[in-house]
Short mmCIF file of the C-alpha atoms (twelve columns), coordinates in Angstrom:
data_MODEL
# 
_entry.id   MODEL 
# 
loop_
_atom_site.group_PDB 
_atom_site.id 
_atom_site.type_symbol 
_atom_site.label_atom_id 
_atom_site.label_alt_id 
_atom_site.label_comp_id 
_atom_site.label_asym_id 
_atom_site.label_seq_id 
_atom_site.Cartn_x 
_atom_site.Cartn_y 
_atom_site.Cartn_z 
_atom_site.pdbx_PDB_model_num 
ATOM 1  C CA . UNK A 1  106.310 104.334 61.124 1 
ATOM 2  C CA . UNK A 2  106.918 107.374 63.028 1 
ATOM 3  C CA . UNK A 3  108.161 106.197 66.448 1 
ATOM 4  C CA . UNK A 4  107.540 109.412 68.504 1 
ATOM 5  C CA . UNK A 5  103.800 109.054 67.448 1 
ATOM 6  C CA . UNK A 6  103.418 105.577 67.985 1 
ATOM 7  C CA . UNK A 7  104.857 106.113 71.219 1 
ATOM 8  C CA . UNK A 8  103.036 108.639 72.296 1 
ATOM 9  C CA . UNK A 9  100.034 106.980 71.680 1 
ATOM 10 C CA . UNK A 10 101.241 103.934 73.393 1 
ATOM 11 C CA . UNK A 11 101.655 105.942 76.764 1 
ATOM 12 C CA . UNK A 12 97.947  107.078 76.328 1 
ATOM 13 C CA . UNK A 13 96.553  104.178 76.103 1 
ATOM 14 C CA . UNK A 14 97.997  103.062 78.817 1 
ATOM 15 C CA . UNK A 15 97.290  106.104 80.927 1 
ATOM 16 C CA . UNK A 16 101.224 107.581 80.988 1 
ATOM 17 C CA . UNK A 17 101.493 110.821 81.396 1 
ATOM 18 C CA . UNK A 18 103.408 112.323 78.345 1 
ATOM 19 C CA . UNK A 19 105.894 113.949 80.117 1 
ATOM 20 C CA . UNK A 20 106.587 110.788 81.990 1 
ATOM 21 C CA . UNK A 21 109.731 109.607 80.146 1 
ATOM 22 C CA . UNK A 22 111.210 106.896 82.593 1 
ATOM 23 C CA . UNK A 23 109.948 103.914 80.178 1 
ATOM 24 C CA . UNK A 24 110.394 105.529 77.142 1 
ATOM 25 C CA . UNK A 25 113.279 103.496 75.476 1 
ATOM 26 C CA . UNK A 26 111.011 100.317 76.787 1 
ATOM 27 C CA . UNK A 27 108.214 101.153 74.887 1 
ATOM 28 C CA . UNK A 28 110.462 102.002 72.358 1 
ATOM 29 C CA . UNK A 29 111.883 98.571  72.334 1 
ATOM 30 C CA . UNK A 30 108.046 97.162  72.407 1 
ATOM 31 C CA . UNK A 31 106.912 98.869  69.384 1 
ATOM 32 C CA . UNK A 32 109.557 97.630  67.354 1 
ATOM 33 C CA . UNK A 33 109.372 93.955  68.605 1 
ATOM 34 C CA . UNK A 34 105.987 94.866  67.871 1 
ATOM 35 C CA . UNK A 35 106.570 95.367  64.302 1 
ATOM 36 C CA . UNK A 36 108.663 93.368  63.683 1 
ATOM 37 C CA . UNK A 37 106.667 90.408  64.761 1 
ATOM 38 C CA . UNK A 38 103.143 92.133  62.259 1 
ATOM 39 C CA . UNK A 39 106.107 91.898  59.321 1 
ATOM 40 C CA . UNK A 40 107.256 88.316  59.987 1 
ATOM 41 C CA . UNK A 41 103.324 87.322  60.011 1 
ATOM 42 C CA . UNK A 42 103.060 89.218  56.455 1 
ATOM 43 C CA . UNK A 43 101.720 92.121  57.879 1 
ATOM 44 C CA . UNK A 44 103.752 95.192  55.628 1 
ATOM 45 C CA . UNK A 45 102.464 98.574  57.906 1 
ATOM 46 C CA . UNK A 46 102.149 101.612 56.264 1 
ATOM 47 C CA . UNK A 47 102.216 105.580 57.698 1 
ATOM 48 C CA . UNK A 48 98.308  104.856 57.654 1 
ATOM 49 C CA . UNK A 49 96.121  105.770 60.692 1 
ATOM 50 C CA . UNK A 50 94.869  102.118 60.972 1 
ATOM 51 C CA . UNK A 51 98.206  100.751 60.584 1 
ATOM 52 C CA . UNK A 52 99.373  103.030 63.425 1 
ATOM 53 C CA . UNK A 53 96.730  102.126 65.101 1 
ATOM 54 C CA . UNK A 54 97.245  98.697  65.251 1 
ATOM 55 C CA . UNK A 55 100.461 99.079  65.998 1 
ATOM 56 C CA . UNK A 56 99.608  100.750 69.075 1 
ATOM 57 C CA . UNK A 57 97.305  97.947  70.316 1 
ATOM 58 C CA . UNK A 58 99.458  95.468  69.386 1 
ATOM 59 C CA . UNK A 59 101.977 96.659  71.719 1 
ATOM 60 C CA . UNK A 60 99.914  97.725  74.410 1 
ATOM 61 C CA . UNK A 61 98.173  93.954  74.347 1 
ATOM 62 C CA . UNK A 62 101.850 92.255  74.026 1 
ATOM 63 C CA . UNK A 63 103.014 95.007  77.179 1 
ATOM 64 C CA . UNK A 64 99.583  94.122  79.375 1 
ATOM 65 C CA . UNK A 65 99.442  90.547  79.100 1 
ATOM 66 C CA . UNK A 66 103.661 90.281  79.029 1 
ATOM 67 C CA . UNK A 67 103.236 87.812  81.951 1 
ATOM 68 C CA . UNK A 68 99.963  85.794  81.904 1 
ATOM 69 C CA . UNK A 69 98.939  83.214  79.365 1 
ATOM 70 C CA . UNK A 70 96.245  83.680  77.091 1 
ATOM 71 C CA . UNK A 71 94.591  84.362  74.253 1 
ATOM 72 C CA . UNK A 72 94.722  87.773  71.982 1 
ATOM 73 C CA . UNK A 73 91.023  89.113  72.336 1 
ATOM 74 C CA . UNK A 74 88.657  88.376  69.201 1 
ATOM 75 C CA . UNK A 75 88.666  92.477  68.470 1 
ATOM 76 C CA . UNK A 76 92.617  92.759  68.061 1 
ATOM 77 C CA . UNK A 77 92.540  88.948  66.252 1 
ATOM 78 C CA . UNK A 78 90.168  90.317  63.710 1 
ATOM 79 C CA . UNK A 79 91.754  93.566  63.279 1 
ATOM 80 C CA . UNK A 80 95.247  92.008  62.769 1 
ATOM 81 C CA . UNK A 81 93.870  89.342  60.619 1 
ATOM 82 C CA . UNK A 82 91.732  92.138  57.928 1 
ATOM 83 C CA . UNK A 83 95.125  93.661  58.062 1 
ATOM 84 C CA . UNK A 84 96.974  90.694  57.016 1 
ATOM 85 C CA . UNK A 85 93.947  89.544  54.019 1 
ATOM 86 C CA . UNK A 86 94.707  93.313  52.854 1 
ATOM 87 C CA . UNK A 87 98.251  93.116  52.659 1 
ATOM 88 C CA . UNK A 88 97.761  89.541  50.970 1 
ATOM 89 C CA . UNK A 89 95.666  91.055  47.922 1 
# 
């Protein structure tokens, strides 16, 4: 996975500016906790724009909702699941 993209695409989502930088090595640290925990669940990600993609969410959901309980919404549990049937076949 190219970690300058995914990162940069993390700090959109959220609104960052790009040339903010203060965070970087956190966000860093959150995409590859982040991918670490789609390969322990079976998920194998690929340079792919969808993989990349969910990558991004991933870590943007895990990074918003770091201190409050609750569930994954039904769009990024469906996502993350057709991505895990695919890499199962």
């Amino acid at each position: 996975m190219d970690m300058e993209m995914a990162l940069g695409l993390v700090k959109a989502r959220l609104t960052r500016p790009p040339g903010d930088t203060a965070l970087d090595a956190y966000f860093k640290k959150r995409i590859e906790g982040a991918a670490a925990k789609l390969k322990r669940t079976g998920i194998h990600l690929t340079e792919s724009a969808d993989d990349m993609m969910l990558l991004v969410d991933y870590t943007v959901w895990q990074y918003q909702n770091r201190d409050k309980a609750g569930d994954m919404p039904e769009w990024l549990k469906h996502d993350r699941r057709e991505r895990w049937i695919a890499d199962d076949s």
